[in-house]
Amino acid sequence: MTEAQKYVCPNCNGLVDYGTKFCPHCGNAFGSWGETPVINPVTANTNNLITEAEYRFSKGKLIHALVSIVTFKGTQVTVQQKCNWLGIFKTNSGFAQFDIMDIESIYIKKSYNGKFVFMFILCLIVTFLVTEWLILLMTIMFGFMMRDKALIVKYKGGYLKLMDDKDFYGTGRHDDPQKVLDYIKQYNPDCVHVLMD
């Protein structure tokens, strides 16, 4: 303990220097039972930080899915991306490791998927030609799947685009990209950007 450390008097809540036997404000006598250290707001803030976390994202395709696992240990970030073919075969397609303080910008971007827009237009044309209810249902289904959501991370020496889909079939765990932004914001708040839809 240092000489500059202060304590709070339990009787009058006044600040008292370490080692003082009597409170100069109210005259209360101190023993080992009555000394309560003042909490430093900077120390209290760092004690409340989340130090470890793991988040999963996946982008489903017709025959394969790209699964991204983002792991945080303090300020160290590890990203692994794996392809899952037909639900059986797994291949390692990417790995990145960097420090949170190296992140220059991070944001969530929503964009339209070109293949699904093409399929949507094609289904509309077929619907007008055939006017079948099944085709109309497929058109509505493709309309809901046209938007992609991606977490974009730009850091010193690299760029990551972590795609994320809503899980229609309940096949895996999906985390909200906002949780990743919140984790990074507590260490490096200047890099987090918010984009409007």
Coordinates of C-alpha atoms in Angstrom, one line a residue:
M1 CA 0.0 0.0 0.0
T2 CA 1.3 3.4 -0.8
E3 CA 1.4 6.5 1.4
A4 CA -0.9 8.4 -1.1
Q5 CA -3.7 5.9 -0.7
K6 CA -6.9 7.3 0.8
Y7 CA -9.6 5.6 2.9
V8 CA -13.2 6.5 3.5
C9 CA -14.3 7.1 7.1
P10 CA -17.3 4.8 7.8
N11 CA -18.7 7.4 10.2
C12 CA -18.7 10.6 8.2
N13 CA -17.6 9.4 4.7
G14 CA -14.7 11.8 4.7
L15 CA -11.4 10.9 3.0
V16 CA -8.6 10.0 5.4
D17 CA -4.9 9.4 4.6
Y18 CA -3.5 5.8 5.0
G19 CA -2.1 5.2 8.5
T20 CA -4.2 7.8 10.3
K21 CA -5.6 6.6 13.6
F22 CA -8.3 9.2 14.0
C23 CA -10.6 10.9 11.4
P24 CA -9.7 14.6 11.3
H25 CA -13.4 15.4 10.3
C26 CA -15.4 13.6 13.0
G27 CA -12.8 12.1 15.4
N28 CA -13.7 8.5 14.7
A29 CA -11.0 6.0 15.8
F30 CA -9.7 3.6 13.1
G31 CA -8.7 0.0 13.5
S32 CA -8.2 -2.6 10.8
W33 CA -12.0 -3.1 10.8
G34 CA -12.9 0.4 9.8
E35 CA -10.5 1.1 6.9
T36 CA -12.2 1.0 3.5
P37 CA -10.0 1.8 0.5
V38 CA -11.3 4.3 -2.1
I39 CA -12.0 2.6 -5.4
N40 CA -10.0 4.2 -8.3
P41 CA -12.5 4.7 -11.2
V42 CA -9.8 3.7 -13.7
T43 CA -9.1 0.5 -11.9
A44 CA -12.8 -0.3 -11.5
N45 CA -13.3 0.3 -15.2
T46 CA -10.6 -2.1 -16.3
N47 CA -11.9 -4.8 -13.9
N48 CA -15.3 -4.8 -15.6
L49 CA -13.8 -5.5 -19.1
I50 CA -14.7 -8.8 -20.8
T51 CA -11.4 -10.6 -21.2
E52 CA -12.4 -13.7 -23.2
A53 CA -15.1 -14.4 -25.7
E54 CA -15.9 -16.5 -28.7
Y55 CA -18.4 -15.7 -31.5
R56 CA -19.6 -17.8 -34.4
F57 CA -20.9 -16.7 -37.8
S58 CA -21.9 -18.7 -40.9
K59 CA -22.9 -18.1 -44.4
G60 CA -24.9 -21.0 -45.9
K61 CA -24.8 -21.9 -49.6
L62 CA -26.5 -24.7 -51.5
I63 CA -23.9 -27.4 -50.9
H64 CA -21.5 -25.8 -48.4
A65 CA -21.3 -23.3 -45.6
L66 CA -18.6 -20.9 -44.5
V67 CA -18.2 -20.9 -40.7
S68 CA -16.2 -18.1 -39.1
I69 CA -15.1 -18.4 -35.4
V70 CA -13.8 -15.2 -33.8
T71 CA -12.0 -15.7 -30.5
F72 CA -10.9 -12.9 -28.1
K73 CA -8.3 -13.3 -25.4
G74 CA -7.8 -9.9 -23.9
T75 CA -6.7 -7.7 -26.8
Q76 CA -5.6 -10.6 -29.0
V77 CA -8.1 -11.6 -31.8
T78 CA -8.0 -14.9 -33.6
V79 CA -10.3 -15.6 -36.6
Q80 CA -10.7 -19.0 -38.2
Q81 CA -12.8 -19.7 -41.2
K82 CA -13.7 -23.2 -42.3
C83 CA -15.8 -24.6 -45.2
N84 CA -18.3 -27.3 -44.5
W85 CA -19.1 -29.3 -47.6
L86 CA -22.3 -31.3 -47.7
G87 CA -22.3 -31.3 -43.9
I88 CA -19.5 -33.9 -43.8
F89 CA -16.2 -32.6 -45.2
K90 CA -14.5 -29.7 -43.5
T91 CA -11.6 -27.7 -45.0
N92 CA -9.7 -24.9 -43.5
S93 CA -10.0 -21.9 -45.7
G94 CA -8.6 -19.1 -43.6
F95 CA -6.8 -17.9 -40.4
A96 CA -5.9 -14.5 -39.1
Q97 CA -4.5 -13.3 -35.8
F98 CA -4.0 -9.6 -34.7
D99 CA -4.3 -7.2 -31.8
I100 CA -7.4 -5.1 -31.2
M101 CA -5.4 -1.9 -31.2
D102 CA -4.3 -2.7 -34.8
I103 CA -7.9 -2.5 -36.0
E104 CA -8.4 0.7 -38.1
S105 CA -12.1 0.3 -38.6
I106 CA -14.9 -2.2 -38.0
Y107 CA -18.6 -2.0 -39.0
I108 CA -21.6 -4.1 -40.0
K109 CA -22.5 -3.8 -43.7
K110 CA -25.7 -4.9 -45.3
S111 CA -25.7 -5.4 -49.0
Y112 CA -27.7 -7.2 -51.7
N113 CA -26.5 -10.5 -52.9
G114 CA -26.1 -10.5 -56.7
K115 CA -27.0 -14.2 -57.3
F116 CA -30.2 -13.9 -55.2
V117 CA -31.2 -10.7 -57.0
F118 CA -30.8 -12.5 -60.3
M119 CA -32.8 -15.5 -59.1
F120 CA -35.5 -13.1 -57.8
I121 CA -35.9 -11.4 -61.2
L122 CA -35.9 -14.8 -62.9
C123 CA -38.6 -16.0 -60.6
L124 CA -40.7 -12.9 -61.2
I125 CA -40.4 -13.4 -65.0
V126 CA -41.4 -17.1 -64.6
T127 CA -44.3 -16.1 -62.3
F128 CA -45.7 -13.7 -64.9
L129 CA -45.4 -16.4 -67.6
V130 CA -46.8 -19.3 -65.7
T131 CA -48.6 -17.8 -62.7
E132 CA -48.1 -20.8 -60.5
W133 CA -48.5 -20.6 -56.7
L134 CA -45.3 -22.7 -56.1
I135 CA -43.3 -20.2 -58.2
L136 CA -44.8 -17.3 -56.3
L137 CA -43.8 -18.9 -52.9
M138 CA -40.2 -19.4 -54.2
T139 CA -40.1 -15.8 -55.3
I140 CA -41.1 -14.7 -51.8
M141 CA -38.5 -17.0 -50.3
F142 CA -35.7 -15.6 -52.5
G143 CA -36.9 -12.1 -51.7
F144 CA -36.2 -12.7 -48.0
M145 CA -32.7 -14.1 -48.7
M146 CA -31.4 -11.2 -50.9
R147 CA -29.7 -9.2 -48.2
D148 CA -26.3 -10.2 -46.9
K149 CA -25.0 -9.1 -43.5
A150 CA -21.3 -9.0 -43.1
L151 CA -18.9 -7.8 -40.3
I152 CA -16.1 -5.8 -42.0
V153 CA -12.8 -5.6 -40.1
K154 CA -9.9 -3.5 -41.5
Y155 CA -6.7 -3.9 -39.5
K156 CA -3.0 -3.1 -40.1
G157 CA -2.0 -5.7 -42.7
G158 CA -5.3 -7.1 -43.6
Y159 CA -9.0 -7.0 -44.3
L160 CA -11.7 -9.5 -43.1
K161 CA -15.3 -9.9 -44.3
L162 CA -17.2 -12.2 -41.9
M163 CA -20.5 -13.1 -43.6
D164 CA -23.5 -14.0 -41.5
D165 CA -26.9 -15.4 -42.3
K166 CA -30.0 -15.9 -40.3
D167 CA -30.3 -19.6 -39.4
F168 CA -33.4 -20.7 -41.2
Y169 CA -32.9 -24.4 -40.6
G170 CA -31.6 -24.4 -37.0
T171 CA -28.3 -26.1 -38.0
G172 CA -25.8 -24.1 -36.0
R173 CA -25.1 -21.3 -33.5
H174 CA -25.1 -17.8 -34.8
D175 CA -24.0 -14.8 -32.7
D176 CA -25.0 -11.2 -33.2
P177 CA -22.2 -9.2 -34.9
Q178 CA -23.1 -6.3 -32.5
K179 CA -21.5 -8.4 -29.7
V180 CA -18.2 -8.3 -31.5
L181 CA -18.5 -4.6 -32.0
D182 CA -19.2 -4.2 -28.3
Y183 CA -16.2 -6.3 -27.3
I184 CA -13.9 -4.3 -29.5
K185 CA -15.4 -1.0 -28.5
Q186 CA -14.4 -1.5 -24.8
Y187 CA -10.7 -1.7 -25.9
N188 CA -10.5 0.4 -29.1
P189 CA -13.6 2.7 -29.3
D190 CA -12.2 4.8 -32.1
C191 CA -12.3 2.0 -34.7
V192 CA -16.0 1.2 -34.4
H193 CA -18.2 2.8 -37.1
V194 CA -22.0 2.7 -37.5
L195 CA -23.4 2.6 -41.0
M196 CA -26.9 3.5 -41.8
D197 CA -29.1 1.1 -43.8

